[in-house]
Tab-separated table of C-alpha atoms and ligand atoms in Angstrom:
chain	number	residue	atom	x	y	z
A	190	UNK	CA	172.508	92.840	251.322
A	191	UNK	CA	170.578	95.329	253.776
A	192	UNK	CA	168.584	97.976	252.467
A	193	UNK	CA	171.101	100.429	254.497
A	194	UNK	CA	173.860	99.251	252.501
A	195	UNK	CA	172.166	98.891	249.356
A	196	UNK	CA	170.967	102.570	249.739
A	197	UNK	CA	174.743	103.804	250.518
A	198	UNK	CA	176.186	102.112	247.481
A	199	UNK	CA	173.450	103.656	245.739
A	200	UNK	CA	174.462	107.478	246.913
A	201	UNK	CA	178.022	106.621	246.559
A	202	UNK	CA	177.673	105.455	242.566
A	203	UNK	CA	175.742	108.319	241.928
A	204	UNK	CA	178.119	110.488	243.529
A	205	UNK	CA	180.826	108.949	241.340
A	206	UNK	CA	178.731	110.053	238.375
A	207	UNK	CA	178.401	113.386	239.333
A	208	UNK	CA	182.021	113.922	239.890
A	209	UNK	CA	182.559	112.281	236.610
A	210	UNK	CA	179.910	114.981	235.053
A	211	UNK	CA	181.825	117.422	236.762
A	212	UNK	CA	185.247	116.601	235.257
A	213	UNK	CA	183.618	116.650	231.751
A	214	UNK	CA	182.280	119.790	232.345
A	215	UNK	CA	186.049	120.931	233.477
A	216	UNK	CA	187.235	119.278	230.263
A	217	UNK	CA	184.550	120.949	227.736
A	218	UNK	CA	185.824	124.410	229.143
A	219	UNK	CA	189.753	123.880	229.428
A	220	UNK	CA	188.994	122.254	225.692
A	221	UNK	CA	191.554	119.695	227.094
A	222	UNK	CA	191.528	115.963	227.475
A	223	UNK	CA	193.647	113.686	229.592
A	224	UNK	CA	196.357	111.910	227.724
A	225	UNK	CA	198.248	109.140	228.717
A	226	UNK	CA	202.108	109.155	229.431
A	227	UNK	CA	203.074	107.768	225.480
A	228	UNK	CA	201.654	106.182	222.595
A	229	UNK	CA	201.614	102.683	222.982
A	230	UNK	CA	202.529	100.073	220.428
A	231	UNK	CA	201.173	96.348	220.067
A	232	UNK	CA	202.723	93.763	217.989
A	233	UNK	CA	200.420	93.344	215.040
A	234	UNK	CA	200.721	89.405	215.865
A	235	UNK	CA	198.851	89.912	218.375
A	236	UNK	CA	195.940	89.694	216.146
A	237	UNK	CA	196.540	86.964	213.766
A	238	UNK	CA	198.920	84.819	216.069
A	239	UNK	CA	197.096	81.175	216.259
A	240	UNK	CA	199.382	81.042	220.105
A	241	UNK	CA	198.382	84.287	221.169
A	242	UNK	CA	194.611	83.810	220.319
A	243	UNK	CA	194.654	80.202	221.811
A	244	UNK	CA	195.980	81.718	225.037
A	245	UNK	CA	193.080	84.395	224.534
A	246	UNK	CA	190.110	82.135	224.591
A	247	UNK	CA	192.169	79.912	227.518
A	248	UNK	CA	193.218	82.925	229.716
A	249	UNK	CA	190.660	85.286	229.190
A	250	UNK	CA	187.230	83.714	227.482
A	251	UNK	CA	187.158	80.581	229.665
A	252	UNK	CA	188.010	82.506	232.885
A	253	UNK	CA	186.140	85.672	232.951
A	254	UNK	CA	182.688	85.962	233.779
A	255	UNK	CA	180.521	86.875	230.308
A	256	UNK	CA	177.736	88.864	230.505
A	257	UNK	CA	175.369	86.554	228.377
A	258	UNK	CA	172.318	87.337	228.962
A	259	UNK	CA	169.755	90.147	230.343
A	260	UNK	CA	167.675	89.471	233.095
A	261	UNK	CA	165.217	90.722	231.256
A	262	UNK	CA	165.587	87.594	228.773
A	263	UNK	CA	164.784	85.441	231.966
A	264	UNK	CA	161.478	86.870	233.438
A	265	UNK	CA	159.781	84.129	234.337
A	266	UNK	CA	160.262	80.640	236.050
A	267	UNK	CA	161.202	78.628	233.159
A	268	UNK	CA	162.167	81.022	231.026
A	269	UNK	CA	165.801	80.063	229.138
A	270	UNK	CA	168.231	81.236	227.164
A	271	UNK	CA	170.915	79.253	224.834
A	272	UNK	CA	174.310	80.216	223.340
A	273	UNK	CA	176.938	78.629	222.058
A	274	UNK	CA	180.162	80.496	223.215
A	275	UNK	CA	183.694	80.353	222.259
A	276	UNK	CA	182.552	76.661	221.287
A	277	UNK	CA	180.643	75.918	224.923
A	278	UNK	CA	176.989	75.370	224.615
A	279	UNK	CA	175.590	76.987	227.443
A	280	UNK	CA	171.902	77.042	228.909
A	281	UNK	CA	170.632	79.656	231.228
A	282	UNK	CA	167.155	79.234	233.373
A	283	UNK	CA	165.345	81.327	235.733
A	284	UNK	CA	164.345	78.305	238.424
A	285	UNK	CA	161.300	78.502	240.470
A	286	UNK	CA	162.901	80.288	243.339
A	287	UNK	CA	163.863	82.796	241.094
A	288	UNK	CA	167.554	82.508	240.397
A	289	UNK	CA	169.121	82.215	237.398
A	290	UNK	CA	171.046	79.182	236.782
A	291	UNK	CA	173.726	77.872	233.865
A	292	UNK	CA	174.515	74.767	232.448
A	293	UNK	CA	176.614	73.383	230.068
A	294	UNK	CA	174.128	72.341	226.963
A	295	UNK	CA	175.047	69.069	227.269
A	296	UNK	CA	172.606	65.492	228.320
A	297	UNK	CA	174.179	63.037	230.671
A	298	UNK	CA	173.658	60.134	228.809
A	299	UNK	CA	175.873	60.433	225.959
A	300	UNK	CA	176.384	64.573	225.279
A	301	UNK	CA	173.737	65.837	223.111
A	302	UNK	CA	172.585	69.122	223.162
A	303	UNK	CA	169.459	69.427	225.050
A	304	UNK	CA	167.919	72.870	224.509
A	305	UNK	CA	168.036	73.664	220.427
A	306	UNK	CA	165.954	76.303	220.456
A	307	UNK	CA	167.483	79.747	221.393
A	308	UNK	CA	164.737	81.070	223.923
A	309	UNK	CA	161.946	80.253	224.699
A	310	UNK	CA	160.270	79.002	228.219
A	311	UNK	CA	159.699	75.245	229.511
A	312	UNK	CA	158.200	73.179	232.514
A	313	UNK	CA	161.583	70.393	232.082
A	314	UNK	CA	163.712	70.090	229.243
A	315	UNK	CA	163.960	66.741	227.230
A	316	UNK	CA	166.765	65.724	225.408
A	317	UNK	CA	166.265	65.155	221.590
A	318	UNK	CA	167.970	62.190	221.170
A	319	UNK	CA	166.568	59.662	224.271
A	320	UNK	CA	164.205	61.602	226.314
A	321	UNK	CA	166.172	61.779	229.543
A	322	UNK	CA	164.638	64.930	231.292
A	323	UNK	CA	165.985	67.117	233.368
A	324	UNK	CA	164.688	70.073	235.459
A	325	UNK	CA	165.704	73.510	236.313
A	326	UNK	CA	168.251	72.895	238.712
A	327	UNK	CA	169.562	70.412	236.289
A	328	UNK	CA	168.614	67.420	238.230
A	329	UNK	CA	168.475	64.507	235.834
A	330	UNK	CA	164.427	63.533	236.976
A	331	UNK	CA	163.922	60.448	234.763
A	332	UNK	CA	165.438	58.268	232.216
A	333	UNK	CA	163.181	56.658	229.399
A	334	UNK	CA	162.313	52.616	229.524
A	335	UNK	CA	164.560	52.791	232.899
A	336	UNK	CA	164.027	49.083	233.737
A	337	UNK	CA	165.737	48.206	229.815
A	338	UNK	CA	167.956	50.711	230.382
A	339	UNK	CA	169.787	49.842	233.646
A	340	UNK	CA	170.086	51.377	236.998
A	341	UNK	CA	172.120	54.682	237.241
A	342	UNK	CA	172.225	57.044	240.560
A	343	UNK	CA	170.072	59.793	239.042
A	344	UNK	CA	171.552	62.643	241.537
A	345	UNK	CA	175.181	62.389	240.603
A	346	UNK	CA	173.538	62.146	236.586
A	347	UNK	CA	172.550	66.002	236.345
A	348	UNK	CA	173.710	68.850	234.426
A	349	UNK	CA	177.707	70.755	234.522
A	350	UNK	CA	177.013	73.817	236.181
A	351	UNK	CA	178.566	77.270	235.199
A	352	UNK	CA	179.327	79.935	237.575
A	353	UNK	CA	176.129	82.288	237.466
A	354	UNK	CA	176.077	85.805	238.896
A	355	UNK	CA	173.183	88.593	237.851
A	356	UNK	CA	174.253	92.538	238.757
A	357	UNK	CA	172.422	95.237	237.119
A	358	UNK	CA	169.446	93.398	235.363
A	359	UNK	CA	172.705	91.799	233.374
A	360	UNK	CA	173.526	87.530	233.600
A	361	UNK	CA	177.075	86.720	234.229
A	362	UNK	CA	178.380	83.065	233.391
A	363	UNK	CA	182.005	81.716	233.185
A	364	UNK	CA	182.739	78.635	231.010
A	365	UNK	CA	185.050	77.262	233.173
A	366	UNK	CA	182.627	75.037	236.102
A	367	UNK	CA	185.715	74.728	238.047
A	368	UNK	CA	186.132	79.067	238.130
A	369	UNK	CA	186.092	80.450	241.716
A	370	UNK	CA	186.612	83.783	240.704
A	371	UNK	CA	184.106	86.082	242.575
A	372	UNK	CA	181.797	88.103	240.260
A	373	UNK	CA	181.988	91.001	242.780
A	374	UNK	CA	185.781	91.349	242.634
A	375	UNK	CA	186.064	90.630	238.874
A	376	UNK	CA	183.335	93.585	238.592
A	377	UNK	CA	185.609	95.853	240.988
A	378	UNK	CA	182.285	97.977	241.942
A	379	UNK	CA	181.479	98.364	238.206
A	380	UNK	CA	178.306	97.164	238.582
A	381	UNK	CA	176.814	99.593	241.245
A	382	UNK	CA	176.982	102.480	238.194
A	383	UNK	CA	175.436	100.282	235.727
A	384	UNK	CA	172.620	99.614	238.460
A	385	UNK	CA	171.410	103.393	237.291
A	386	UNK	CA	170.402	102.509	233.869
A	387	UNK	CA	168.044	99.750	235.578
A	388	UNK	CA	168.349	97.027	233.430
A	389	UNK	CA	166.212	94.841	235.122
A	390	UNK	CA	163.091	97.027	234.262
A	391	UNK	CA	163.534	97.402	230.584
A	392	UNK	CA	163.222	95.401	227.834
A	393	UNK	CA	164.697	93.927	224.597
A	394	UNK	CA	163.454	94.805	221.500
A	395	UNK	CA	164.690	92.922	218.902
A	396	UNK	CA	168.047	91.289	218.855
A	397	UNK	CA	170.919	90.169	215.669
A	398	UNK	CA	174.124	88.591	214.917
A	399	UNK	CA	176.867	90.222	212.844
A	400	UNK	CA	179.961	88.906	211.499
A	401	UNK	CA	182.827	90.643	211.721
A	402	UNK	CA	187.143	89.964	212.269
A	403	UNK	CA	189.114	88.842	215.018
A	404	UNK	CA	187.483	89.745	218.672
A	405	UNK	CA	190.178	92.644	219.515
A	406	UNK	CA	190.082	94.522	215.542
A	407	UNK	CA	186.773	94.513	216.370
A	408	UNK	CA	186.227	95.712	220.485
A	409	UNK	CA	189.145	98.315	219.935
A	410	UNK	CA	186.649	100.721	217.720
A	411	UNK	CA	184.082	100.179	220.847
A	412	UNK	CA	186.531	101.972	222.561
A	413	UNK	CA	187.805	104.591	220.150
A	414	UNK	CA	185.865	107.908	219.958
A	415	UNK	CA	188.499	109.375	217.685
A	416	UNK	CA	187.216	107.573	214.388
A	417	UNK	CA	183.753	108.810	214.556
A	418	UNK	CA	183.790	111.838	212.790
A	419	UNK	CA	186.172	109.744	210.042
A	420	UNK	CA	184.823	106.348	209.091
A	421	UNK	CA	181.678	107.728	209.878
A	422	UNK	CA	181.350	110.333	208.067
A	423	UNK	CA	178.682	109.660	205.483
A	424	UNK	CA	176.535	108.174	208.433
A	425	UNK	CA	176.280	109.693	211.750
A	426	UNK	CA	179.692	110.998	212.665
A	427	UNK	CA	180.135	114.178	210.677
A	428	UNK	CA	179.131	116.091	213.637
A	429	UNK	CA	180.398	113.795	216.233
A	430	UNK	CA	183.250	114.681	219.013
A	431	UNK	CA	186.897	113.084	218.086
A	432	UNK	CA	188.110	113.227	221.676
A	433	UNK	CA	187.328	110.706	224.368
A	434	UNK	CA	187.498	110.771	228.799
A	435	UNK	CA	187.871	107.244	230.068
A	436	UNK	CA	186.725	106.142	233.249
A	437	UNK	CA	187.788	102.704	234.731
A	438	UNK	CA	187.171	100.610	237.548
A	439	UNK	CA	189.084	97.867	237.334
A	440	UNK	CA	189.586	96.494	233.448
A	441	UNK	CA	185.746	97.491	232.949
A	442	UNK	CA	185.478	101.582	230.975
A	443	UNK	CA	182.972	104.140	230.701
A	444	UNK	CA	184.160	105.407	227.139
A	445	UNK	CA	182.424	109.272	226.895
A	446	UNK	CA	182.959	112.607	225.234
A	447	UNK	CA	183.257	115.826	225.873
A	448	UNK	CA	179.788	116.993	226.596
A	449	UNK	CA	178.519	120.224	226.261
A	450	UNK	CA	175.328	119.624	227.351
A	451	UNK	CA	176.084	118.827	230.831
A	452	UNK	CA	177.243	122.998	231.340
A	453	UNK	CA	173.737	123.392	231.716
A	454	UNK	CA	173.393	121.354	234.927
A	455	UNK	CA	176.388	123.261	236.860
A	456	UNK	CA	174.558	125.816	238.060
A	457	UNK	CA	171.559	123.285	239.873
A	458	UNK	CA	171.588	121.643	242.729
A	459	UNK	CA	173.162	118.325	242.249
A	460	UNK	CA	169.856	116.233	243.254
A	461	UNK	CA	168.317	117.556	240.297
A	462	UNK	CA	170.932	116.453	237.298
A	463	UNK	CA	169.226	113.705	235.591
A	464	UNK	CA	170.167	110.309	236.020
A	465	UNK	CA	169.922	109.550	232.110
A	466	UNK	CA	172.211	112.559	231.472
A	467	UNK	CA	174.690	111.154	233.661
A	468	UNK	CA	174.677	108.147	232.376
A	469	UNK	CA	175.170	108.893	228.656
A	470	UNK	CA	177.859	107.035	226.655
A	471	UNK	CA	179.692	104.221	225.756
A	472	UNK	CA	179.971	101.466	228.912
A	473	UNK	CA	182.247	98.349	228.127
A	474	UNK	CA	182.225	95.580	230.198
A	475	UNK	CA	185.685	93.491	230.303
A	476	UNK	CA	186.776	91.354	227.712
A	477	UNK	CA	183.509	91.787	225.342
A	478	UNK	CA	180.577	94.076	226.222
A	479	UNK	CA	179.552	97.555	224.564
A	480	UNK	CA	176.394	99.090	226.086
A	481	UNK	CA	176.189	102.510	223.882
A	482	UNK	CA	173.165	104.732	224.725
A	483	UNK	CA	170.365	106.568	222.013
A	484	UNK	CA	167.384	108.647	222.049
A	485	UNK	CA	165.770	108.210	218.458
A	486	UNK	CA	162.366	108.425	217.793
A	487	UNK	CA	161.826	105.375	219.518
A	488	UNK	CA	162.562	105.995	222.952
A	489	UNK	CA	165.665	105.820	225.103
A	490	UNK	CA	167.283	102.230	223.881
A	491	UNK	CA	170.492	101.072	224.329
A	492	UNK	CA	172.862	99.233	221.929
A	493	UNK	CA	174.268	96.104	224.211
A	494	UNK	CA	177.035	94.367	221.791
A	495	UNK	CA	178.383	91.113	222.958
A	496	UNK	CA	181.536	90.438	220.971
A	497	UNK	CA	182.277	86.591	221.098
A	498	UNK	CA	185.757	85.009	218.907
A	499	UNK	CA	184.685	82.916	216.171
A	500	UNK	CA	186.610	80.165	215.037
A	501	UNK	CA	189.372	81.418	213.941
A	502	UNK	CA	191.342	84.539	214.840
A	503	UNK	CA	190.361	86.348	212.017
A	504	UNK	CA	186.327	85.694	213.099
A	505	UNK	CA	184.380	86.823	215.357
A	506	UNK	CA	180.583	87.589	215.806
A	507	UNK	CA	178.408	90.169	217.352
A	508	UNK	CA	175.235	89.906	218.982
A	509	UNK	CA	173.787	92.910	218.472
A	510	UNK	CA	170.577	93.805	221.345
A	511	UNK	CA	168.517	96.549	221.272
A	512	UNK	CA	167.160	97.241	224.401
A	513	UNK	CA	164.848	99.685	225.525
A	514	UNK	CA	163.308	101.599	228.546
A	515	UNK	CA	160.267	100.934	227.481
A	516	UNK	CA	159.061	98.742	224.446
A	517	UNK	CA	157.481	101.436	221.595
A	518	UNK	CA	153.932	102.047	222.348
A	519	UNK	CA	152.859	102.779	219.092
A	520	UNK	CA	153.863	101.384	214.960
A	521	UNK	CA	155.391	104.863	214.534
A	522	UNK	CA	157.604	104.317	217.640
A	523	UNK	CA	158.397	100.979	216.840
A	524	UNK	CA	159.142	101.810	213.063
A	525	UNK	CA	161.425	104.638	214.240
A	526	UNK	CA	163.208	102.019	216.966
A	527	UNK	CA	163.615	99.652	214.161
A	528	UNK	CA	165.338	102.543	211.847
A	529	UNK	CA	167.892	103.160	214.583
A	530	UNK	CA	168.544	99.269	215.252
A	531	UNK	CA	169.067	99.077	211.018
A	532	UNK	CA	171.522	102.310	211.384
A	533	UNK	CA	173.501	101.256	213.745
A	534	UNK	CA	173.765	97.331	212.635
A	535	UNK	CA	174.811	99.101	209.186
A	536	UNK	CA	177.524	101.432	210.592
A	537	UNK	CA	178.633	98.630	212.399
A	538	UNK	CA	178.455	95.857	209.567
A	539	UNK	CA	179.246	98.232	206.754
A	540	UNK	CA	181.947	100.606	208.217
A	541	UNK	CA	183.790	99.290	211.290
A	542	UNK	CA	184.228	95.541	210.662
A	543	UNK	CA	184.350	96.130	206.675
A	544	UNK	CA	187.488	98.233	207.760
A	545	UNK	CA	188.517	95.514	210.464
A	546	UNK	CA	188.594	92.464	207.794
A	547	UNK	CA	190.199	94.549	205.400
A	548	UNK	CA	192.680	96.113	208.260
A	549	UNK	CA	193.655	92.279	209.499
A	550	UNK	CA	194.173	91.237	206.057
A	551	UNK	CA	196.889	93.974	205.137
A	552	UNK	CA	198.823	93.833	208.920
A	553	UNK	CA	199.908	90.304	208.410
A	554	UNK	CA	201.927	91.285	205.522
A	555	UNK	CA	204.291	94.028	207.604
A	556	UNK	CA	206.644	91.972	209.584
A	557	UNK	CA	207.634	93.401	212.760
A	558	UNK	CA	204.567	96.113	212.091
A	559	UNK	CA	203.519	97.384	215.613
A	560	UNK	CA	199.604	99.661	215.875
A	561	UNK	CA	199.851	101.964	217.883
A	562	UNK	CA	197.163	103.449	220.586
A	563	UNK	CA	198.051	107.318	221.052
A	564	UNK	CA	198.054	109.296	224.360
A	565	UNK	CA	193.812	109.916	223.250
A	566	UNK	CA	193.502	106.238	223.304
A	567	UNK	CA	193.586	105.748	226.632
A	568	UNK	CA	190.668	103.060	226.492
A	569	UNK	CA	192.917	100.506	224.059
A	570	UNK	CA	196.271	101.224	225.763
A	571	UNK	CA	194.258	99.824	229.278
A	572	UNK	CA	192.647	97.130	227.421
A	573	UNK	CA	195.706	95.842	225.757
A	574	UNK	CA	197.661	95.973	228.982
A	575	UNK	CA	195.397	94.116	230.876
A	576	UNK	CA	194.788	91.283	228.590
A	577	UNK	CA	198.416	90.663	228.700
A	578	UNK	CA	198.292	90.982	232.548
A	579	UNK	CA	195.876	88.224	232.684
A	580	UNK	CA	197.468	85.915	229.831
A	581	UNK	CA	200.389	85.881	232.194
A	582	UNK	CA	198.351	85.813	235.366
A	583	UNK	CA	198.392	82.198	236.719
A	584	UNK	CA	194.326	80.469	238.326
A	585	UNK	CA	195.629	80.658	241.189
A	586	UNK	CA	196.530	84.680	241.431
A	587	UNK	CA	193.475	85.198	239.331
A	588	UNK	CA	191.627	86.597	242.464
A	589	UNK	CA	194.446	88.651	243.776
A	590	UNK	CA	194.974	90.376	240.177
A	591	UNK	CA	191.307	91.660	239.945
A	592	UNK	CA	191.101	92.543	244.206
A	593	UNK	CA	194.467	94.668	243.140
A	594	UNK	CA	192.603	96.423	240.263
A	595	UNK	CA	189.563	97.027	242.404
A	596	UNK	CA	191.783	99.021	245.159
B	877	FES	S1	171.976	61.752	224.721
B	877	FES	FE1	170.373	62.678	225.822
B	877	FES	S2	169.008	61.091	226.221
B	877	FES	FE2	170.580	60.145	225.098
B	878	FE2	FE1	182.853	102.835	214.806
């Protein structure tokens, strides 16, 4: 892309987060929200339905592009990443020209998993089990005791390769090698706000993995503002705003309240609002992503949440990153960054998915029970409709569906 049209995009995203300042601003004053048309009801099945979730992980997990890792995670030449999603072991590389590449996890001689460890940075990687090695492009590049072994055609012996994309200093991959769904349409310009937080500068500061119930109990609260001041009462939500103003471009929403704060800026030339102001609040990425912004003690972080299904449809788990402008400089910084991470892997472990496992337990015993997303809920009466857009969405419209959305 030329620097011309980089720097347009640029102007044109910020622009877009101005105008979304300036609606909050609106909003705070007319002490109004937007609503949606109705409340909108989803069969409870929908959660606990072994179909429905099978179609889930088929239609949605395997096709979409994931955001799995940060560039950040992948400085250097050599430097990888591993996770083993919806079932798919996947490895991600930075290779010596710089790009990040994706693999399945898997050696060509008879399937083992290559790469056990889950980051980490190496020359080649050698398979545990009989030493074939393999390089960053995943070109098999040598086979132990060759002669005893037999002649194979090496270049047709390589690594599966995933569909890699980075935007944002964030690492896309789809599971299915055959997708040809673009990155840029499934991201339907998404990306070119994101580009403002400027992920590829900062860093991660520690990183964990949380249990919790099936994938959607769980990603609905990332969207829902209106519980805050409820379930969280006893943490940080006593003083927190109930009402929510969703944003979308395409299936991907910018989740953010009402925001007092930002009356102070109406009266300054635009060039001078902040770009952090602006870019406060919760940002979810389509099917699985929360990036949720703080400024503790620490230093401005952000919470990045990748939601992935477990097993079953009453699992899932939560990779919890805490990533931050700029690592703490000092052990009181870095104390106070790691009493924020514990806070908010608490709240999370302790009062949203303790209510989700106990909330999926009880709705399988209502037949015919329907939860319902009011007119506030705009985020979860999107989400739901466009998951069961895409579960009825054939490959070959896939494309279409998402350059439709974008428009
Ligand atoms: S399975 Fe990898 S070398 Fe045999
Ligand atoms: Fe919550």
């Amino acid at each position: 892309m030329s620097e011309a049209v980089d720097r347009s995009k640029d102007q044109s995203a910020r622009q877009q987060l101005i105008e979304m300042a300036r609606h909050n601003i609106r909003v705070v004053k007319a002490k109004q929200i937007d609503q949606t048309e109705d409340v909108m009801r989803v069969p409870a099945t929908h959660y606990y339905d072994q179909a429905r979730w099978r179609q889930e992980m088929d239609r949605i997990f395997r096709r979409m592009p994931l955001m799995l890792a940060m560039s950040c995670e992948l400085k250097e030449t050599g430097a990888f990443k591993t996770m083993d999603v919806c079932g798919v072991p996947v490895l991600m590389v930075r290779d010596a020209d710089g790009e990040a590449r994706a693999f399945i996890n898997s050696c060509s001689h008879r399937g083992a998993v290559i790469v056990t460890e889950r980051s980490g940075k190496k020359g080649r990687f050698t398979c545990p089990y009989h030493a074939w090695v393999y390089d960053h492009s995943g070109a098999l590049v040598s086979v132990y005791e060759e002669e005893d072994f037999g002649c194979i055609d090496k270049s047709s012996h390589g690594l599966t390769p995933l569909p890699i994309g980075e935007r944002a200093g964030m690492i896309w991959v789809t599971l299915d090698p055959q997708s040809s769904l673009d990155l840029d349409t499934f991201l339907c310009g998404y990306d070119e706000l994101l580009e403002h937080f400027d992920f590829a500068n900062w860093e991660v500061f520690d990183h964990r993995t949380v249990a919790g119930p099936n994938w959607k109990v769980a990603y609905d609260g990332y969207m829902d503002l209106y519980h805050l001041p409820i379930l969280h009462k006893n943490t940080f939500g006593s003083s927190m705003p109930n009402q929510a103003i969703y944003n979308a471009w395409g299936p991907h929403q910018r989740v953010s309240s009402p925001n007092p704060l930002l009356l102070e800026l109406e009266d300054k030339p635009e060039e001078e609002w902040p770009t952090d102001a602006l870019m406060s609040s919760v940002w979810t990425i389509f099917p699985h992503i929360s990036i949720a912004s703080f400024d503790g003690g620490g230093g401005r972080g952000v919470m990045i949440s990748q939601l992935f299904p477990g097993d079953t449809p009453a699992q899932s788990f939560t990779v919890q990153n805490y990533v931050m402008e700029t690592l703490p400089p000092n052990d009181e910084m870095h104390e106070a960054a790691n009493e924020q991470f514990k806070l908010l892997e608490y709240v999370v472990e302790q009062e949203d998915y303790a209510t989700g496992i106990a909330l999926q337990r009880a709705i399988k015993h209502r037949p015919g029970f329907e939860v319902l997303f009011g007119r506030n809920e705009e985020g979860g009466q999107r989400f739901h409709s466009f998951l069961d857009e895409l579960i009825a969405c054939d490959d070959a419209d896939l494309q279409a569906l998402f350059e439709a959305k974008g428009h």
